[in-house]
Amino acid sequence: MKRKAILLTGILVTLMLVAGCSTRKNTAGTRFYHALTTRYNVYFNGNEAYKAGLQAQQQGNKDNYMEMLPLYPIGNKETTGIGTSDYERAIEKAQKAIRQHSIKRRPIRKPGRAYTDEYKKWLARREFNPFIHRAWLLLGKAQYQKGDFPEAASTFSYIVRLYDGQTNITSEALIWLSRCYSALGWQYDAEDALNRVNNDSLPLSLAVPYASATGNYLLGSQRYKEAIPHLEKTAKNEKNKQQKARCYYLLGQTYQLLQQPEQAYQSYSKVIRLNPPYELALSARIRQTEVMPTANSRKITGKLLRLSKDEKNEEYLDQIYYALGNVYLAGKDTAQALSAYHKGIEKSTRNGVEKGILQLTLGNLYWQQARYAEAQKAYAEAIGLIDKTHREYADITTRSEILDELVPHTNTIQLQDSLQHLAGMPEAERMAVIENIIAQVIAREEAERKAAEEAERETNRLQMREEAESQLPATSIISKPGQGNTTTPQTTQPAIGGKQDWYFYNPQLVEQGKAEFQRLWGRRKLEDNWRRKNKTVVALDDFEEIDYSESEDIAPKDSIPNSQENEATESSVSPEKDPKKGTTDSIANDTHRPEYYLAQIPLTEEAMQASNALLSEALYGAGMVFKDRMHDFQRAEAMFERLIRQFPDFAQADEAYYQLFLTELAIEYYEKKGSSAEKYKAELIARFPESRYAKTLADPDFAENAVHGKQREDSLYVRAYEHFQMGDTATVRAAEHLSSEIYPLGQHRPKFMFLEAVTRLQGGETERFLATLKELVQQYPQNEITDLAAHILKGVQEGRLLARDSHTFGSIWQRRSAELAEAGNLLGDSSSSTAILPPDSAFSTERNVPFLFILAYEEGKVNENMLLFEVARYNFSTFLVKNFDLAFAHERGIGMLQIRPFNNYDETQQYFRRLYANPEMAARLSGMRAILISEANYAQLIKQYSFDDYDAFYRTHFSSIPEPELKGYTLDEPLLNLPTEEEERQREENLPTEEDDPENGVIFGD
């Protein structure tokens, strides 16, 4: 009997397994089988990989304790990438579980089954495997921890739609969705996701995750006071000891930010009591000194100085001196604060973000004190060390760019003033100053020598220690102070991520290299001939009729006249070849000899003239930066006033007067002070009556033009352009003349000049056309139209002929390659490489080749991050198996989101139709151009054709092709078991199809 029972059970299990293997059947047996298989097979392996990734991430996480910590380790950019292989395995397993065990077909109901409301809700579900939601959640979590936040957000958004009505599942998905949005910086969406969580029915197990996500969102929104209770709850209930310490540290930072020192001190104490890693414990102790009462400043500084002398804190001296500097700064002792920050930089051994924060703080202090040269150096260093996501990164990048423009001018002013002051001294006093400078040089070199010797000794000491430690066995009882039990054997583990030996594989070294380059050369655009002043027409340097930049030398000028420069150049001959010159050269370049300094002082009339030229240019340049970039009108006023008083014959004196007039207006308007605007206006008109600046100010309509001139000039240019397209030469020339009279300083002035020049070409006046282009290039080297003008001039230089046929300049959609089309139409050499075939001859009509789908838009008018997220989310929720590559490209002012691959035109058109059939996506993509194009045609489009060229070709050759039938679903679908038309009709009516008893197995259980 027992054998019979076992045999019968075996048969039943076998039958159940056979019946349950298919997801096209939805019975109690199939649901039970697929739930069981999902839980204990694929999901189990994926979840284990996910937990391994979490552990690796927590162990490898490196926090910057000088800044606000992110609530989750994945918030640290450096942490992204740790555990990637484990997360990818978890993603793979989750996708496999969904692909193989998802049950979407509705069950067959047996006759007599009561049609209750609960049963109706169950039938309305879109997923019937009661365990598969865990695979979906695992997929999203692994994507999130991997750092792929848009993909994770797409997954959680799809879970919310897929399990609509199942609160336990959707609540957890919404919590994680909020975390994804916060990571992307989309705080409004993060708040919306949290608001959609039903707090009344929130399971107890999700209470802490909900509080954590809410606190994370509030921190990201800088609503620190509201975040406190959520952070308290998160820290109190956190199970992982290391993460618990991080939470309390963050809580202390938040209290400190809210100026609640007692609560901050208590939070840091809780961190220390948890016995965390040494660096975290030390940072908590340092932070405690910052929240102590300022009356105890002597006690605080004493404690920090004791910490700095402890040998085990050698690696963290940058943090200690940063805190010490903050204490001094709070006590209004700026000199001591600067000294502490400098010492922190000097003692820093990690050369990482901690040093970057010190440099940033120094730069801010120097900026406030108007010590711009020091601020420039500090900011240049900081940019290479701090992360681009830092809250001050954008500000200091802008300041660094401004200082790159300003400091060369202020340095020149300071140097030339000093040299001219020395030149005016009696010789005895001058020599005394030089001897004092030489003494300072010798003292500095001696200090540097001692420092180098000390550094070498320290390096040797560290090497000896490392060699000694390397001889210890792999299992050692030695551990770092404060890191647990020092008597417990520790097994040496390989470093996570491996060693990156090659320079360009180390991003930190690369950033430092960039910072050093910027310190020497300033911030420069990536382009050819970057060392030259006039980059626009550099290719034309053999074209004698064009006036290029006065000097292409990258070295800063000094006050040495040409004769002295020639002597310095000649002295570069090797001493071995010319002993006498070698001796002279060694004296002239020896900083310990007076001759070195005397050679730089403008003691002759010629040298003084050269010095004055440098000084006047620097005054004008500094004034422009102060006025236009820094809006420091008082300093701008001082620069321009000194310029016109000290150098009345300055070549650009009329422009200096005009800029001084505008500066005075700004002082009057922004600072509500009386100004000398009318005085300088009168002086400008009196001294330079023929200047375009004087004519502008003398215009009785000047005040009205200052208010409405921009709009009027815009209207005038639009009118001129329209008549240009119609071939109305007279109106174009009249508009250009009006522009020169009324708007000589207008924004569109170079465009007026270019249009007028083209009309001259059309009239056969080639020489006048070229002369105007040369003038345009010289006067407006930075204008966008200058590139085109320079290319035309280059073509003429190369012997190509000019075409006289009409030329049009359309919208961005009509733009061809700036070099091959715009210039090529004017350079009518049919044998040249710029000859363009008609679109019908260049583009291919082949359909069965790889295609791509493009969403095109004007640059700057679309939030690309949001567009990427929306399209990725749509693709993920619509095509489960089909994977698309999304990439951005930019061409001629047009941004493009490229979606590929598609095997042929039919697939691309099917994607296009389904995308725009979705009302939500159609609304989001409003205003963008959808382009269906083969890979080969895209290459032609980018090479030399406009988007309108391709659009005309597409309408002729593709629009008439019948649209493919979608019945067969060429592209992959998420609904792998597609319902029949009858099933779709029944679902819409909420009616069951056939009879089955839903209680014979796992149906409602999760």
PDB file of N, CA and C in Angstrom, residues 766-803:
ATOM      1  N   THR A 766      34.085  91.196 -57.455  1.00  0.00           N
ATOM      2  CA  THR A 766      34.809  90.169 -56.692  1.00  0.00           C
ATOM      3  C   THR A 766      35.777  90.781 -55.691  1.00  0.00           C
ATOM      4  N   GLU A 767      36.519  91.823 -56.127  1.00  0.00           N
ATOM      5  CA  GLU A 767      37.513  92.423 -55.237  1.00  0.00           C
ATOM      6  C   GLU A 767      36.850  93.043 -54.009  1.00  0.00           C
ATOM      7  N   ARG A 768      35.725  93.692 -54.202  1.00  0.00           N
ATOM      8  CA  ARG A 768      35.024  94.301 -53.065  1.00  0.00           C
ATOM      9  C   ARG A 768      34.479  93.216 -52.135  1.00  0.00           C
ATOM     10  N   PHE A 769      34.013  92.127 -52.721  1.00  0.00           N
ATOM     11  CA  PHE A 769      33.533  90.994 -51.932  1.00  0.00           C
ATOM     12  C   PHE A 769      34.641  90.467 -51.019  1.00  0.00           C
ATOM     13  N   LEU A 770      35.827  90.240 -51.589  1.00  0.00           N
ATOM     14  CA  LEU A 770      36.947  89.716 -50.805  1.00  0.00           C
ATOM     15  C   LEU A 770      37.414  90.718 -49.762  1.00  0.00           C
ATOM     16  N   ALA A 771      37.425  92.006 -50.119  1.00  0.00           N
ATOM     17  CA  ALA A 771      37.855  93.028 -49.165  1.00  0.00           C
ATOM     18  C   ALA A 771      36.926  93.067 -47.950  1.00  0.00           C
ATOM     19  N   THR A 772      35.626  92.936 -48.185  1.00  0.00           N
ATOM     20  CA  THR A 772      34.671  92.947 -47.064  1.00  0.00           C
ATOM     21  C   THR A 772      34.865  91.724 -46.178  1.00  0.00           C
ATOM     22  N   LEU A 773      35.128  90.572 -46.802  1.00  0.00           N
ATOM     23  CA  LEU A 773      35.353  89.359 -45.995  1.00  0.00           C
ATOM     24  C   LEU A 773      36.604  89.494 -45.139  1.00  0.00           C
ATOM     25  N   LYS A 774      37.655  90.087 -45.694  1.00  0.00           N
ATOM     26  CA  LYS A 774      38.875  90.285 -44.902  1.00  0.00           C
ATOM     27  C   LYS A 774      38.599  91.200 -43.710  1.00  0.00           C
ATOM     28  N   GLU A 775      37.850  92.280 -43.971  1.00  0.00           N
ATOM     29  CA  GLU A 775      37.497  93.204 -42.891  1.00  0.00           C
ATOM     30  C   GLU A 775      36.661  92.493 -41.821  1.00  0.00           C
ATOM     31  N   LEU A 776      35.750  91.647 -42.260  1.00  0.00           N
ATOM     32  CA  LEU A 776      34.894  90.907 -41.325  1.00  0.00           C
ATOM     33  C   LEU A 776      35.732  89.984 -40.439  1.00  0.00           C
ATOM     34  N   VAL A 777      36.667  89.262 -41.067  1.00  0.00           N
ATOM     35  CA  VAL A 777      37.520  88.329 -40.313  1.00  0.00           C
ATOM     36  C   VAL A 777      38.365  89.068 -39.282  1.00  0.00           C
ATOM     37  N   GLN A 778      38.867  90.251 -39.665  1.00  0.00           N
ATOM     38  CA  GLN A 778      39.725  91.002 -38.753  1.00  0.00           C
ATOM     39  C   GLN A 778      38.946  91.630 -37.601  1.00  0.00           C
ATOM     40  N   GLN A 779      37.756  92.153 -37.891  1.00  0.00           N
ATOM     41  CA  GLN A 779      36.997  92.873 -36.867  1.00  0.00           C
ATOM     42  C   GLN A 779      36.210  91.945 -35.947  1.00  0.00           C
ATOM     43  N   TYR A 780      35.795  90.795 -36.471  1.00  0.00           N
ATOM     44  CA  TYR A 780      34.939  89.891 -35.680  1.00  0.00           C
ATOM     45  C   TYR A 780      35.499  88.467 -35.715  1.00  0.00           C
ATOM     46  N   PRO A 781      36.694  88.262 -35.164  1.00  0.00           N
ATOM     47  CA  PRO A 781      37.321  86.920 -35.268  1.00  0.00           C
ATOM     48  C   PRO A 781      36.563  85.823 -34.534  1.00  0.00           C
ATOM     49  N   GLN A 782      35.704  86.180 -33.577  1.00  0.00           N
ATOM     50  CA  GLN A 782      35.014  85.166 -32.783  1.00  0.00           C
ATOM     51  C   GLN A 782      33.575  84.922 -33.242  1.00  0.00           C
ATOM     52  N   ASN A 783      33.108  85.663 -34.257  1.00  0.00           N
ATOM     53  CA  ASN A 783      31.720  85.511 -34.675  1.00  0.00           C
ATOM     54  C   ASN A 783      31.513  84.230 -35.471  1.00  0.00           C
ATOM     55  N   GLU A 784      30.307  83.674 -35.399  1.00  0.00           N
ATOM     56  CA  GLU A 784      30.024  82.398 -36.060  1.00  0.00           C
ATOM     57  C   GLU A 784      30.166  82.475 -37.575  1.00  0.00           C
ATOM     58  N   ILE A 785      29.894  83.639 -38.181  1.00  0.00           N
ATOM     59  CA  ILE A 785      29.965  83.782 -39.634  1.00  0.00           C
ATOM     60  C   ILE A 785      31.401  83.860 -40.119  1.00  0.00           C
ATOM     61  N   THR A 786      32.342  84.111 -39.190  1.00  0.00           N
ATOM     62  CA  THR A 786      33.740  84.289 -39.561  1.00  0.00           C
ATOM     63  C   THR A 786      34.346  82.999 -40.105  1.00  0.00           C
ATOM     64  N   ASP A 787      33.945  81.860 -39.564  1.00  0.00           N
ATOM     65  CA  ASP A 787      34.468  80.588 -40.067  1.00  0.00           C
ATOM     66  C   ASP A 787      34.168  80.428 -41.551  1.00  0.00           C
ATOM     67  N   LEU A 788      32.940  80.786 -41.929  1.00  0.00           N
ATOM     68  CA  LEU A 788      32.543  80.681 -43.327  1.00  0.00           C
ATOM     69  C   LEU A 788      33.348  81.651 -44.190  1.00  0.00           C
ATOM     70  N   ALA A 789      33.475  82.883 -43.729  1.00  0.00           N
ATOM     71  CA  ALA A 789      34.242  83.868 -44.484  1.00  0.00           C
ATOM     72  C   ALA A 789      35.699  83.439 -44.651  1.00  0.00           C
ATOM     73  N   ALA A 790      36.289  82.926 -43.582  1.00  0.00           N
ATOM     74  CA  ALA A 790      37.682  82.481 -43.634  1.00  0.00           C
ATOM     75  C   ALA A 790      37.849  81.324 -44.604  1.00  0.00           C
ATOM     76  N   HIS A 791      36.866  80.424 -44.656  1.00  0.00           N
ATOM     77  CA  HIS A 791      36.973  79.282 -45.562  1.00  0.00           C
ATOM     78  C   HIS A 791      36.885  79.727 -47.016  1.00  0.00           C
ATOM     79  N   ILE A 792      36.057  80.708 -47.290  1.00  0.00           N
ATOM     80  CA  ILE A 792      35.955  81.225 -48.657  1.00  0.00           C
ATOM     81  C   ILE A 792      37.285  81.864 -49.066  1.00  0.00           C
ATOM     82  N   LEU A 793      37.866  82.650 -48.156  1.00  0.00           N
ATOM     83  CA  LEU A 793      39.155  83.274 -48.447  1.00  0.00           C
ATOM     84  C   LEU A 793      40.234  82.232 -48.691  1.00  0.00           C
ATOM     85  N   LYS A 794      40.183  81.160 -47.931  1.00  0.00           N
ATOM     86  CA  LYS A 794      41.157  80.084 -48.117  1.00  0.00           C
ATOM     87  C   LYS A 794      40.973  79.449 -49.495  1.00  0.00           C
ATOM     88  N   GLY A 795      39.723  79.276 -49.910  1.00  0.00           N
ATOM     89  CA  GLY A 795      39.469  78.698 -51.228  1.00  0.00           C
ATOM     90  C   GLY A 795      40.009  79.574 -52.340  1.00  0.00           C
ATOM     91  N   VAL A 796      39.859  80.890 -52.184  1.00  0.00           N
ATOM     92  CA  VAL A 796      40.402  81.811 -53.187  1.00  0.00           C
ATOM     93  C   VAL A 796      41.916  81.708 -53.210  1.00  0.00           C
ATOM     94  N   GLN A 797      42.511  81.614 -52.040  1.00  0.00           N
ATOM     95  CA  GLN A 797      43.965  81.486 -51.944  1.00  0.00           C
ATOM     96  C   GLN A 797      44.448  80.243 -52.693  1.00  0.00           C
ATOM     97  N   GLU A 798      43.667  79.167 -52.639  1.00  0.00           N
ATOM     98  CA  GLU A 798      44.045  77.910 -53.285  1.00  0.00           C
ATOM     99  C   GLU A 798      43.760  77.911 -54.780  1.00  0.00           C
ATOM    100  N   GLY A 799      43.236  79.052 -55.315  1.00  0.00           N
ATOM    101  CA  GLY A 799      43.038  79.170 -56.741  1.00  0.00           C
ATOM    102  C   GLY A 799      41.673  78.767 -57.247  1.00  0.00           C
ATOM    103  N   ARG A 800      40.726  78.533 -56.364  1.00  0.00           N
ATOM    104  CA  ARG A 800      39.393  78.143 -56.800  1.00  0.00           C
ATOM    105  C   ARG A 800      38.601  79.371 -57.214  1.00  0.00           C
ATOM    106  N   LEU A 801      37.681  79.183 -58.134  1.00  0.00           N
ATOM    107  CA  LEU A 801      36.914  80.287 -58.702  1.00  0.00           C
ATOM    108  C   LEU A 801      35.655  80.538 -57.879  1.00  0.00           C
ATOM    109  N   LEU A 802      35.204  81.795 -57.893  1.00  0.00           N
ATOM    110  CA  LEU A 802      33.983  82.175 -57.182  1.00  0.00           C
ATOM    111  C   LEU A 802      32.791  82.108 -58.124  1.00  0.00           C
ATOM    112  N   ALA A 803      31.690  81.535 -57.609  1.00  0.00           N
ATOM    113  CA  ALA A 803      30.453  81.475 -58.387  1.00  0.00           C
ATOM    114  C   ALA A 803      29.602  82.692 -58.080  1.00  0.00           C
TER     115      ALA A 803
END
